[in-house]
């Protein structure tokens, strides 16, 4: 099952330029990208011979379930886990210090992501019973970052933008088997949502698919 990100967890630095070129409204752009990442995940898992339920496929049909899912999630901004030696990330307790009468929490430069934590242990078993799906892909947040100097094409003077998808994967017994961010660069002058989705969201989906397949493969 693929659960879309909540609309409030969308951060884009390119919507003005997309609107200028396509005349789509901000809301239309957001929901096109929201639907697009789910669509590409659906295709990626279908190609791996999984049966897939996409809650964006029929928003009217699945609206009640999506509301129920969102109401039973908490989000934590935690360190991105090591995919080579995956362990579910834990929320930092943080060392609290008092400085000039103010409580101060120490911060680090570690890369972080928005992780979804299930607050109701019955949520995933309920979805499993209803839809017969035993793996749940939570798309937690979508970031689309504006142009910066390219690392992929170093020395060419090219610029790129970056797609960052924050996600969490649970099994039917509410065990977190993978999470983190999947990133993909794309050209700084590309403002067509369909091209961004079909060519670059698809690569993000393939990355997440590969990680889930690895997590579900015994001995990996």
mmCIF file with all atom_site columns, C-alpha atoms in Angstrom:
data_model
loop_
_atom_site.group_PDB
_atom_site.id
_atom_site.type_symbol
_atom_site.label_atom_id
_atom_site.label_alt_id
_atom_site.label_comp_id
_atom_site.label_asym_id
_atom_site.label_entity_id
_atom_site.label_seq_id
_atom_site.pdbx_PDB_ins_code
_atom_site.Cartn_x
_atom_site.Cartn_y
_atom_site.Cartn_z
_atom_site.occupancy
_atom_site.B_iso_or_equiv
_atom_site.pdbx_formal_charge
_atom_site.auth_seq_id
_atom_site.auth_comp_id
_atom_site.auth_asym_id
_atom_site.auth_atom_id
_atom_site.pdbx_PDB_model_num
ATOM 1   C CA . UNK A 1 1   ? 0.000   0.000   0.000   1.00 0.00 ? 1   UNK A CA 1
ATOM 2   C CA . UNK A 1 2   ? 1.246   3.460   -0.905  1.00 0.00 ? 2   UNK A CA 1
ATOM 3   C CA . UNK A 1 3   ? 0.104   6.270   1.410   1.00 0.00 ? 3   UNK A CA 1
ATOM 4   C CA . UNK A 1 4   ? 0.556   9.818   0.000   1.00 0.00 ? 4   UNK A CA 1
ATOM 5   C CA . UNK A 1 5   ? 2.128   12.650  1.965   1.00 0.00 ? 5   UNK A CA 1
ATOM 6   C CA . UNK A 1 6   ? -0.150  15.077  3.757   1.00 0.00 ? 6   UNK A CA 1
ATOM 7   C CA . UNK A 1 7   ? -0.568  18.242  1.650   1.00 0.00 ? 7   UNK A CA 1
ATOM 8   C CA . UNK A 1 8   ? 0.997   20.365  4.409   1.00 0.00 ? 8   UNK A CA 1
ATOM 9   C CA . UNK A 1 9   ? 4.253   18.372  4.056   1.00 0.00 ? 9   UNK A CA 1
ATOM 10  C CA . UNK A 1 10  ? 5.103   19.745  0.622   1.00 0.00 ? 10  UNK A CA 1
ATOM 11  C CA . UNK A 1 11  ? 8.017   22.129  0.235   1.00 0.00 ? 11  UNK A CA 1
ATOM 12  C CA . UNK A 1 12  ? 8.824   23.434  -3.223  1.00 0.00 ? 12  UNK A CA 1
ATOM 13  C CA . UNK A 1 13  ? 11.111  26.251  -4.324  1.00 0.00 ? 13  UNK A CA 1
ATOM 14  C CA . UNK A 1 14  ? 10.132  26.034  -8.008  1.00 0.00 ? 14  UNK A CA 1
ATOM 15  C CA . UNK A 1 15  ? 6.343   26.473  -8.040  1.00 0.00 ? 15  UNK A CA 1
ATOM 16  C CA . UNK A 1 16  ? 6.552   30.087  -9.195  1.00 0.00 ? 16  UNK A CA 1
ATOM 17  C CA . UNK A 1 17  ? 8.467   29.067  -12.324 1.00 0.00 ? 17  UNK A CA 1
ATOM 18  C CA . UNK A 1 18  ? 6.208   26.063  -12.923 1.00 0.00 ? 18  UNK A CA 1
ATOM 19  C CA . UNK A 1 19  ? 3.188   28.370  -12.701 1.00 0.00 ? 19  UNK A CA 1
ATOM 20  C CA . UNK A 1 20  ? 4.810   30.896  -15.036 1.00 0.00 ? 20  UNK A CA 1
ATOM 21  C CA . UNK A 1 21  ? 5.370   28.252  -17.698 1.00 0.00 ? 21  UNK A CA 1
ATOM 22  C CA . UNK A 1 22  ? 2.271   26.055  -17.272 1.00 0.00 ? 22  UNK A CA 1
ATOM 23  C CA . UNK A 1 23  ? -0.303  28.442  -15.713 1.00 0.00 ? 23  UNK A CA 1
ATOM 24  C CA . UNK A 1 24  ? -1.131  25.748  -13.148 1.00 0.00 ? 24  UNK A CA 1
ATOM 25  C CA . UNK A 1 25  ? -2.131  27.140  -9.744  1.00 0.00 ? 25  UNK A CA 1
ATOM 26  C CA . UNK A 1 26  ? -0.095  26.430  -6.635  1.00 0.00 ? 26  UNK A CA 1
ATOM 27  C CA . UNK A 1 27  ? -2.702  23.919  -5.463  1.00 0.00 ? 27  UNK A CA 1
ATOM 28  C CA . UNK A 1 28  ? -2.751  22.189  -8.857  1.00 0.00 ? 28  UNK A CA 1
ATOM 29  C CA . UNK A 1 29  ? 1.051   21.918  -8.876  1.00 0.00 ? 29  UNK A CA 1
ATOM 30  C CA . UNK A 1 30  ? 1.128   20.474  -5.366  1.00 0.00 ? 30  UNK A CA 1
ATOM 31  C CA . UNK A 1 31  ? -1.501  17.847  -6.078  1.00 0.00 ? 31  UNK A CA 1
ATOM 32  C CA . UNK A 1 32  ? 0.039   16.939  -9.435  1.00 0.00 ? 32  UNK A CA 1
ATOM 33  C CA . UNK A 1 33  ? 3.349   16.208  -7.734  1.00 0.00 ? 33  UNK A CA 1
ATOM 34  C CA . UNK A 1 34  ? 1.571   14.468  -4.828  1.00 0.00 ? 34  UNK A CA 1
ATOM 35  C CA . UNK A 1 35  ? -0.221  12.169  -7.237  1.00 0.00 ? 35  UNK A CA 1
ATOM 36  C CA . UNK A 1 36  ? 2.911   11.808  -9.378  1.00 0.00 ? 36  UNK A CA 1
ATOM 37  C CA . UNK A 1 37  ? 5.185   10.311  -6.724  1.00 0.00 ? 37  UNK A CA 1
ATOM 38  C CA . UNK A 1 38  ? 2.511   7.766   -5.809  1.00 0.00 ? 38  UNK A CA 1
ATOM 39  C CA . UNK A 1 39  ? 1.960   6.944   -9.479  1.00 0.00 ? 39  UNK A CA 1
ATOM 40  C CA . UNK A 1 40  ? 5.664   6.258   -10.020 1.00 0.00 ? 40  UNK A CA 1
ATOM 41  C CA . UNK A 1 41  ? 5.914   4.161   -6.855  1.00 0.00 ? 41  UNK A CA 1
ATOM 42  C CA . UNK A 1 42  ? 2.892   2.175   -8.055  1.00 0.00 ? 42  UNK A CA 1
ATOM 43  C CA . UNK A 1 43  ? 4.622   1.477   -11.378 1.00 0.00 ? 43  UNK A CA 1
ATOM 44  C CA . UNK A 1 44  ? 7.936   0.566   -9.730  1.00 0.00 ? 44  UNK A CA 1
ATOM 45  C CA . UNK A 1 45  ? 6.351   -1.982  -7.389  1.00 0.00 ? 45  UNK A CA 1
ATOM 46  C CA . UNK A 1 46  ? 4.088   -3.357  -10.122 1.00 0.00 ? 46  UNK A CA 1
ATOM 47  C CA . UNK A 1 47  ? 7.182   -3.954  -12.245 1.00 0.00 ? 47  UNK A CA 1
ATOM 48  C CA . UNK A 1 48  ? 8.602   -5.987  -9.354  1.00 0.00 ? 48  UNK A CA 1
ATOM 49  C CA . UNK A 1 49  ? 5.476   -8.171  -9.495  1.00 0.00 ? 49  UNK A CA 1
ATOM 50  C CA . UNK A 1 50  ? 3.865   -6.808  -6.332  1.00 0.00 ? 50  UNK A CA 1
ATOM 51  C CA . UNK A 1 51  ? 0.135   -6.273  -6.032  1.00 0.00 ? 51  UNK A CA 1
ATOM 52  C CA . UNK A 1 52  ? -0.266  -2.582  -5.144  1.00 0.00 ? 52  UNK A CA 1
ATOM 53  C CA . UNK A 1 53  ? -2.963  -0.419  -3.584  1.00 0.00 ? 53  UNK A CA 1
ATOM 54  C CA . UNK A 1 54  ? -2.408  3.309   -4.206  1.00 0.00 ? 54  UNK A CA 1
ATOM 55  C CA . UNK A 1 55  ? -4.566  5.545   -2.019  1.00 0.00 ? 55  UNK A CA 1
ATOM 56  C CA . UNK A 1 56  ? -4.222  8.329   -4.601  1.00 0.00 ? 56  UNK A CA 1
ATOM 57  C CA . UNK A 1 57  ? -5.837  6.156   -7.263  1.00 0.00 ? 57  UNK A CA 1
ATOM 58  C CA . UNK A 1 58  ? -9.329  7.038   -6.008  1.00 0.00 ? 58  UNK A CA 1
ATOM 59  C CA . UNK A 1 59  ? -9.210  9.833   -3.433  1.00 0.00 ? 59  UNK A CA 1
ATOM 60  C CA . UNK A 1 60  ? -12.982 9.795   -2.901  1.00 0.00 ? 60  UNK A CA 1
ATOM 61  C CA . UNK A 1 61  ? -12.994 6.051   -2.209  1.00 0.00 ? 61  UNK A CA 1
ATOM 62  C CA . UNK A 1 62  ? -9.995  6.153   0.119   1.00 0.00 ? 62  UNK A CA 1
ATOM 63  C CA . UNK A 1 63  ? -10.594 9.546   1.757   1.00 0.00 ? 63  UNK A CA 1
ATOM 64  C CA . UNK A 1 64  ? -11.910 8.127   5.035   1.00 0.00 ? 64  UNK A CA 1
ATOM 65  C CA . UNK A 1 65  ? -8.972  5.735   5.332   1.00 0.00 ? 65  UNK A CA 1
ATOM 66  C CA . UNK A 1 66  ? -6.444  8.484   4.593   1.00 0.00 ? 66  UNK A CA 1
ATOM 67  C CA . UNK A 1 67  ? -7.936  10.697  7.305   1.00 0.00 ? 67  UNK A CA 1
ATOM 68  C CA . UNK A 1 68  ? -7.759  7.781   9.722   1.00 0.00 ? 68  UNK A CA 1
ATOM 69  C CA . UNK A 1 69  ? -4.147  7.033   8.792   1.00 0.00 ? 69  UNK A CA 1
ATOM 70  C CA . UNK A 1 70  ? -2.997  10.646  9.185   1.00 0.00 ? 70  UNK A CA 1
ATOM 71  C CA . UNK A 1 71  ? -4.710  10.938  12.564  1.00 0.00 ? 71  UNK A CA 1
ATOM 72  C CA . UNK A 1 72  ? -2.688  7.962   13.829  1.00 0.00 ? 72  UNK A CA 1
ATOM 73  C CA . UNK A 1 73  ? 0.735   9.196   12.715  1.00 0.00 ? 73  UNK A CA 1
ATOM 74  C CA . UNK A 1 74  ? 3.349   11.264  14.473  1.00 0.00 ? 74  UNK A CA 1
ATOM 75  C CA . UNK A 1 75  ? 6.314   12.755  12.642  1.00 0.00 ? 75  UNK A CA 1
ATOM 76  C CA . UNK A 1 76  ? 9.863   12.934  13.918  1.00 0.00 ? 76  UNK A CA 1
ATOM 77  C CA . UNK A 1 77  ? 12.757  14.835  12.366  1.00 0.00 ? 77  UNK A CA 1
ATOM 78  C CA . UNK A 1 78  ? 15.599  12.340  12.807  1.00 0.00 ? 78  UNK A CA 1
ATOM 79  C CA . UNK A 1 79  ? 19.005  11.423  11.376  1.00 0.00 ? 79  UNK A CA 1
ATOM 80  C CA . UNK A 1 80  ? 18.946  9.782   7.949   1.00 0.00 ? 80  UNK A CA 1
ATOM 81  C CA . UNK A 1 81  ? 19.832  6.093   8.462   1.00 0.00 ? 81  UNK A CA 1
ATOM 82  C CA . UNK A 1 82  ? 22.687  4.254   6.784   1.00 0.00 ? 82  UNK A CA 1
ATOM 83  C CA . UNK A 1 83  ? 21.136  2.209   3.963   1.00 0.00 ? 83  UNK A CA 1
ATOM 84  C CA . UNK A 1 84  ? 24.127  -0.161  3.877   1.00 0.00 ? 84  UNK A CA 1
ATOM 85  C CA . UNK A 1 85  ? 23.555  -1.158  7.492   1.00 0.00 ? 85  UNK A CA 1
ATOM 86  C CA . UNK A 1 86  ? 19.942  -0.183  8.066   1.00 0.00 ? 86  UNK A CA 1
ATOM 87  C CA . UNK A 1 87  ? 18.541  0.261   11.538  1.00 0.00 ? 87  UNK A CA 1
ATOM 88  C CA . UNK A 1 88  ? 15.306  2.152   12.295  1.00 0.00 ? 88  UNK A CA 1
ATOM 89  C CA . UNK A 1 89  ? 16.289  5.688   13.337  1.00 0.00 ? 89  UNK A CA 1
ATOM 90  C CA . UNK A 1 90  ? 15.629  6.833   16.865  1.00 0.00 ? 90  UNK A CA 1
ATOM 91  C CA . UNK A 1 91  ? 14.634  10.292  17.995  1.00 0.00 ? 91  UNK A CA 1
ATOM 92  C CA . UNK A 1 92  ? 17.508  12.069  19.715  1.00 0.00 ? 92  UNK A CA 1
ATOM 93  C CA . UNK A 1 93  ? 16.944  12.784  23.361  1.00 0.00 ? 93  UNK A CA 1
ATOM 94  C CA . UNK A 1 94  ? 19.067  15.898  22.965  1.00 0.00 ? 94  UNK A CA 1
ATOM 95  C CA . UNK A 1 95  ? 21.194  17.416  25.656  1.00 0.00 ? 95  UNK A CA 1
ATOM 96  C CA . UNK A 1 96  ? 19.373  20.310  27.240  1.00 0.00 ? 96  UNK A CA 1
ATOM 97  C CA . UNK A 1 97  ? 21.397  23.185  28.595  1.00 0.00 ? 97  UNK A CA 1
ATOM 98  C CA . UNK A 1 98  ? 20.394  26.389  30.296  1.00 0.00 ? 98  UNK A CA 1
ATOM 99  C CA . UNK A 1 99  ? 22.004  29.451  28.750  1.00 0.00 ? 99  UNK A CA 1
ATOM 100 C CA . UNK A 1 100 ? 21.113  32.965  29.892  1.00 0.00 ? 100 UNK A CA 1
ATOM 101 C CA . UNK A 1 101 ? 17.931  31.660  31.465  1.00 0.00 ? 101 UNK A CA 1
ATOM 102 C CA . UNK A 1 102 ? 16.845  29.854  28.288  1.00 0.00 ? 102 UNK A CA 1
ATOM 103 C CA . UNK A 1 103 ? 16.722  26.091  27.734  1.00 0.00 ? 103 UNK A CA 1
ATOM 104 C CA . UNK A 1 104 ? 18.932  25.267  24.770  1.00 0.00 ? 104 UNK A CA 1
ATOM 105 C CA . UNK A 1 105 ? 18.930  21.965  22.855  1.00 0.00 ? 105 UNK A CA 1
ATOM 106 C CA . UNK A 1 106 ? 22.170  20.991  21.175  1.00 0.00 ? 106 UNK A CA 1
ATOM 107 C CA . UNK A 1 107 ? 21.999  20.470  17.423  1.00 0.00 ? 107 UNK A CA 1
ATOM 108 C CA . UNK A 1 108 ? 24.311  18.723  14.959  1.00 0.00 ? 108 UNK A CA 1
ATOM 109 C CA . UNK A 1 109 ? 25.032  18.954  11.252  1.00 0.00 ? 109 UNK A CA 1
ATOM 110 C CA . UNK A 1 110 ? 23.680  15.447  10.556  1.00 0.00 ? 110 UNK A CA 1
ATOM 111 C CA . UNK A 1 111 ? 21.325  15.181  7.592   1.00 0.00 ? 111 UNK A CA 1
ATOM 112 C CA . UNK A 1 112 ? 17.789  14.617  8.841   1.00 0.00 ? 112 UNK A CA 1
ATOM 113 C CA . UNK A 1 113 ? 14.471  13.546  7.414   1.00 0.00 ? 113 UNK A CA 1
ATOM 114 C CA . UNK A 1 114 ? 10.805  13.430  8.360   1.00 0.00 ? 114 UNK A CA 1
ATOM 115 C CA . UNK A 1 115 ? 10.021  9.954   9.681   1.00 0.00 ? 115 UNK A CA 1
ATOM 116 C CA . UNK A 1 116 ? 6.494   8.646   10.252  1.00 0.00 ? 116 UNK A CA 1
ATOM 117 C CA . UNK A 1 117 ? 5.815   6.882   13.548  1.00 0.00 ? 117 UNK A CA 1
ATOM 118 C CA . UNK A 1 118 ? 2.566   5.000   14.077  1.00 0.00 ? 118 UNK A CA 1
ATOM 119 C CA . UNK A 1 119 ? 0.833   6.142   17.259  1.00 0.00 ? 119 UNK A CA 1
ATOM 120 C CA . UNK A 1 120 ? -1.902  3.485   17.151  1.00 0.00 ? 120 UNK A CA 1
ATOM 121 C CA . UNK A 1 121 ? -0.612  -0.101  17.078  1.00 0.00 ? 121 UNK A CA 1
ATOM 122 C CA . UNK A 1 122 ? -3.898  -1.290  15.539  1.00 0.00 ? 122 UNK A CA 1
ATOM 123 C CA . UNK A 1 123 ? -3.586  0.907   12.412  1.00 0.00 ? 123 UNK A CA 1
ATOM 124 C CA . UNK A 1 124 ? -1.430  -1.310  10.188  1.00 0.00 ? 124 UNK A CA 1
ATOM 125 C CA . UNK A 1 125 ? -3.097  -4.622  11.174  1.00 0.00 ? 125 UNK A CA 1
ATOM 126 C CA . UNK A 1 126 ? -6.453  -2.990  10.399  1.00 0.00 ? 126 UNK A CA 1
ATOM 127 C CA . UNK A 1 127 ? -5.264  -1.940  6.932   1.00 0.00 ? 127 UNK A CA 1
ATOM 128 C CA . UNK A 1 128 ? -3.775  -5.401  6.392   1.00 0.00 ? 128 UNK A CA 1
ATOM 129 C CA . UNK A 1 129 ? -7.094  -7.017  7.265   1.00 0.00 ? 129 UNK A CA 1
ATOM 130 C CA . UNK A 1 130 ? -9.079  -4.690  5.014   1.00 0.00 ? 130 UNK A CA 1
ATOM 131 C CA . UNK A 1 131 ? -6.834  -4.555  1.938   1.00 0.00 ? 131 UNK A CA 1
ATOM 132 C CA . UNK A 1 132 ? -4.712  -7.732  2.286   1.00 0.00 ? 132 UNK A CA 1
ATOM 133 C CA . UNK A 1 133 ? -1.569  -5.641  1.840   1.00 0.00 ? 133 UNK A CA 1
ATOM 134 C CA . UNK A 1 134 ? 1.390   -6.527  4.029   1.00 0.00 ? 134 UNK A CA 1
ATOM 135 C CA . UNK A 1 135 ? 3.882   -3.753  3.176   1.00 0.00 ? 135 UNK A CA 1
ATOM 136 C CA . UNK A 1 136 ? 3.054   -0.069  3.689   1.00 0.00 ? 136 UNK A CA 1
ATOM 137 C CA . UNK A 1 137 ? 4.991   2.748   2.009   1.00 0.00 ? 137 UNK A CA 1
ATOM 138 C CA . UNK A 1 138 ? 4.390   6.047   3.790   1.00 0.00 ? 138 UNK A CA 1
ATOM 139 C CA . UNK A 1 139 ? 5.442   9.022   1.655   1.00 0.00 ? 139 UNK A CA 1
ATOM 140 C CA . UNK A 1 140 ? 6.025   11.518  4.460   1.00 0.00 ? 140 UNK A CA 1
ATOM 141 C CA . UNK A 1 141 ? 7.260   14.670  2.750   1.00 0.00 ? 141 UNK A CA 1
ATOM 142 C CA . UNK A 1 142 ? 8.256   15.991  -0.671  1.00 0.00 ? 142 UNK A CA 1
ATOM 143 C CA . UNK A 1 143 ? 10.899  18.688  -1.112  1.00 0.00 ? 143 UNK A CA 1
ATOM 144 C CA . UNK A 1 144 ? 11.783  20.201  -4.478  1.00 0.00 ? 144 UNK A CA 1
ATOM 145 C CA . UNK A 1 145 ? 14.857  22.368  -4.126  1.00 0.00 ? 145 UNK A CA 1
ATOM 146 C CA . UNK A 1 146 ? 15.888  25.220  -6.411  1.00 0.00 ? 146 UNK A CA 1
ATOM 147 C CA . UNK A 1 147 ? 18.971  25.335  -8.606  1.00 0.00 ? 147 UNK A CA 1
ATOM 148 C CA . UNK A 1 148 ? 22.477  24.925  -7.252  1.00 0.00 ? 148 UNK A CA 1
ATOM 149 C CA . UNK A 1 149 ? 25.856  23.981  -8.703  1.00 0.00 ? 149 UNK A CA 1
ATOM 150 C CA . UNK A 1 150 ? 25.841  20.434  -10.005 1.00 0.00 ? 150 UNK A CA 1
ATOM 151 C CA . UNK A 1 151 ? 27.942  17.714  -8.407  1.00 0.00 ? 151 UNK A CA 1
ATOM 152 C CA . UNK A 1 152 ? 26.980  15.210  -11.070 1.00 0.00 ? 152 UNK A CA 1
ATOM 153 C CA . UNK A 1 153 ? 28.314  17.426  -13.863 1.00 0.00 ? 153 UNK A CA 1
ATOM 154 C CA . UNK A 1 154 ? 31.197  19.053  -12.027 1.00 0.00 ? 154 UNK A CA 1
ATOM 155 C CA . UNK A 1 155 ? 33.164  21.480  -14.129 1.00 0.00 ? 155 UNK A CA 1
ATOM 156 C CA . UNK A 1 156 ? 30.502  21.865  -16.813 1.00 0.00 ? 156 UNK A CA 1
ATOM 157 C CA . UNK A 1 157 ? 28.856  24.959  -15.334 1.00 0.00 ? 157 UNK A CA 1
ATOM 158 C CA . UNK A 1 158 ? 25.488  23.196  -15.333 1.00 0.00 ? 158 UNK A CA 1
ATOM 159 C CA . UNK A 1 159 ? 22.974  23.708  -12.551 1.00 0.00 ? 159 UNK A CA 1
ATOM 160 C CA . UNK A 1 160 ? 20.446  21.288  -11.198 1.00 0.00 ? 160 UNK A CA 1
ATOM 161 C CA . UNK A 1 161 ? 17.460  21.077  -8.898  1.00 0.00 ? 161 UNK A CA 1
ATOM 162 C CA . UNK A 1 162 ? 16.847  18.288  -6.446  1.00 0.00 ? 162 UNK A CA 1
ATOM 163 C CA . UNK A 1 163 ? 13.852  16.110  -5.556  1.00 0.00 ? 163 UNK A CA 1
ATOM 164 C CA . UNK A 1 164 ? 13.920  14.797  -1.983  1.00 0.00 ? 164 UNK A CA 1
ATOM 165 C CA . UNK A 1 165 ? 11.319  12.252  -0.887  1.00 0.00 ? 165 UNK A CA 1
ATOM 166 C CA . UNK A 1 166 ? 11.077  11.397  2.819   1.00 0.00 ? 166 UNK A CA 1
ATOM 167 C CA . UNK A 1 167 ? 9.521   7.976   3.412   1.00 0.00 ? 167 UNK A CA 1
ATOM 168 C CA . UNK A 1 168 ? 8.963   5.151   5.899   1.00 0.00 ? 168 UNK A CA 1
ATOM 169 C CA . UNK A 1 169 ? 8.142   1.489   5.224   1.00 0.00 ? 169 UNK A CA 1
ATOM 170 C CA . UNK A 1 170 ? 6.254   -0.777  7.634   1.00 0.00 ? 170 UNK A CA 1
ATOM 171 C CA . UNK A 1 171 ? 5.223   -4.410  7.420   1.00 0.00 ? 171 UNK A CA 1
ATOM 172 C CA . UNK A 1 172 ? 1.773   -5.713  8.429   1.00 0.00 ? 172 UNK A CA 1
ATOM 173 C CA . UNK A 1 173 ? 2.976   -6.237  12.023  1.00 0.00 ? 173 UNK A CA 1
ATOM 174 C CA . UNK A 1 174 ? 3.932   -2.534  12.277  1.00 0.00 ? 174 UNK A CA 1
ATOM 175 C CA . UNK A 1 175 ? 7.668   -3.243  12.041  1.00 0.00 ? 175 UNK A CA 1
ATOM 176 C CA . UNK A 1 176 ? 9.691   -0.438  10.433  1.00 0.00 ? 176 UNK A CA 1
ATOM 177 C CA . UNK A 1 177 ? 11.880  -2.143  7.809   1.00 0.00 ? 177 UNK A CA 1
ATOM 178 C CA . UNK A 1 178 ? 13.219  0.872   5.917   1.00 0.00 ? 178 UNK A CA 1
ATOM 179 C CA . UNK A 1 179 ? 13.079  4.666   5.945   1.00 0.00 ? 179 UNK A CA 1
ATOM 180 C CA . UNK A 1 180 ? 15.071  7.692   4.922   1.00 0.00 ? 180 UNK A CA 1
ATOM 181 C CA . UNK A 1 181 ? 15.295  9.977   1.922   1.00 0.00 ? 181 UNK A CA 1
ATOM 182 C CA . UNK A 1 182 ? 15.533  9.238   -1.786  1.00 0.00 ? 182 UNK A CA 1
ATOM 183 C CA . UNK A 1 183 ? 17.053  12.040  -3.869  1.00 0.00 ? 183 UNK A CA 1
ATOM 184 C CA . UNK A 1 184 ? 17.272  12.820  -7.555  1.00 0.00 ? 184 UNK A CA 1
ATOM 185 C CA . UNK A 1 185 ? 18.770  15.729  -9.461  1.00 0.00 ? 185 UNK A CA 1
ATOM 186 C CA . UNK A 1 186 ? 17.026  17.228  -12.484 1.00 0.00 ? 186 UNK A CA 1
ATOM 187 C CA . UNK A 1 187 ? 17.755  20.151  -14.842 1.00 0.00 ? 187 UNK A CA 1
ATOM 188 C CA . UNK A 1 188 ? 17.298  23.672  -13.507 1.00 0.00 ? 188 UNK A CA 1
ATOM 189 C CA . UNK A 1 189 ? 15.361  24.776  -16.594 1.00 0.00 ? 189 UNK A CA 1
ATOM 190 C CA . UNK A 1 190 ? 12.778  21.969  -16.503 1.00 0.00 ? 190 UNK A CA 1
ATOM 191 C CA . UNK A 1 191 ? 9.348   23.258  -15.390 1.00 0.00 ? 191 UNK A CA 1
ATOM 192 C CA . UNK A 1 192 ? 6.997   20.711  -16.964 1.00 0.00 ? 192 UNK A CA 1
ATOM 193 C CA . UNK A 1 193 ? 5.514   18.622  -14.100 1.00 0.00 ? 193 UNK A CA 1
ATOM 194 C CA . UNK A 1 194 ? 4.757   15.675  -16.388 1.00 0.00 ? 194 UNK A CA 1
ATOM 195 C CA . UNK A 1 195 ? 8.373   15.461  -17.565 1.00 0.00 ? 195 UNK A CA 1
ATOM 196 C CA . UNK A 1 196 ? 9.670   15.864  -14.002 1.00 0.00 ? 196 UNK A CA 1
ATOM 197 C CA . UNK A 1 197 ? 7.365   13.089  -12.793 1.00 0.00 ? 197 UNK A CA 1
ATOM 198 C CA . UNK A 1 198 ? 7.919   10.640  -15.649 1.00 0.00 ? 198 UNK A CA 1
ATOM 199 C CA . UNK A 1 199 ? 11.691  10.995  -15.944 1.00 0.00 ? 199 UNK A CA 1
ATOM 200 C CA . UNK A 1 200 ? 12.864  11.935  -12.445 1.00 0.00 ? 200 UNK A CA 1
ATOM 201 C CA . UNK A 1 201 ? 10.188  10.920  -9.915  1.00 0.00 ? 201 UNK A CA 1
ATOM 202 C CA . UNK A 1 202 ? 10.445  7.502   -11.572 1.00 0.00 ? 202 UNK A CA 1
ATOM 203 C CA . UNK A 1 203 ? 14.117  7.276   -10.537 1.00 0.00 ? 203 UNK A CA 1
ATOM 204 C CA . UNK A 1 204 ? 13.223  8.166   -6.937  1.00 0.00 ? 204 UNK A CA 1
ATOM 205 C CA . UNK A 1 205 ? 10.566  5.434   -7.004  1.00 0.00 ? 205 UNK A CA 1
ATOM 206 C CA . UNK A 1 206 ? 13.092  2.908   -8.324  1.00 0.00 ? 206 UNK A CA 1
ATOM 207 C CA . UNK A 1 207 ? 15.457  3.752   -5.463  1.00 0.00 ? 207 UNK A CA 1
ATOM 208 C CA . UNK A 1 208 ? 12.748  3.220   -2.838  1.00 0.00 ? 208 UNK A CA 1
ATOM 209 C CA . UNK A 1 209 ? 11.584  0.041   -4.555  1.00 0.00 ? 209 UNK A CA 1
ATOM 210 C CA . UNK A 1 210 ? 15.116  -1.400  -4.535  1.00 0.00 ? 210 UNK A CA 1
ATOM 211 C CA . UNK A 1 211 ? 15.526  -0.647  -0.821  1.00 0.00 ? 211 UNK A CA 1
ATOM 212 C CA . UNK A 1 212 ? 12.196  -2.287  0.031   1.00 0.00 ? 212 UNK A CA 1
ATOM 213 C CA . UNK A 1 213 ? 13.012  -5.377  -2.034  1.00 0.00 ? 213 UNK A CA 1
ATOM 214 C CA . UNK A 1 214 ? 16.359  -5.639  -0.232  1.00 0.00 ? 214 UNK A CA 1
ATOM 215 C CA . UNK A 1 215 ? 14.675  -5.246  3.178   1.00 0.00 ? 215 UNK A CA 1
ATOM 216 C CA . UNK A 1 216 ? 12.216  -8.033  2.330   1.00 0.00 ? 216 UNK A CA 1
ATOM 217 C CA . UNK A 1 217 ? 14.878  -10.409 1.023   1.00 0.00 ? 217 UNK A CA 1
ATOM 218 C CA . UNK A 1 218 ? 16.092  -12.901 3.662   1.00 0.00 ? 218 UNK A CA 1
ATOM 219 C CA . UNK A 1 219 ? 19.766  -12.585 4.465   1.00 0.00 ? 219 UNK A CA 1
ATOM 220 C CA . UNK A 1 220 ? 20.107  -9.116  2.957   1.00 0.00 ? 220 UNK A CA 1
#
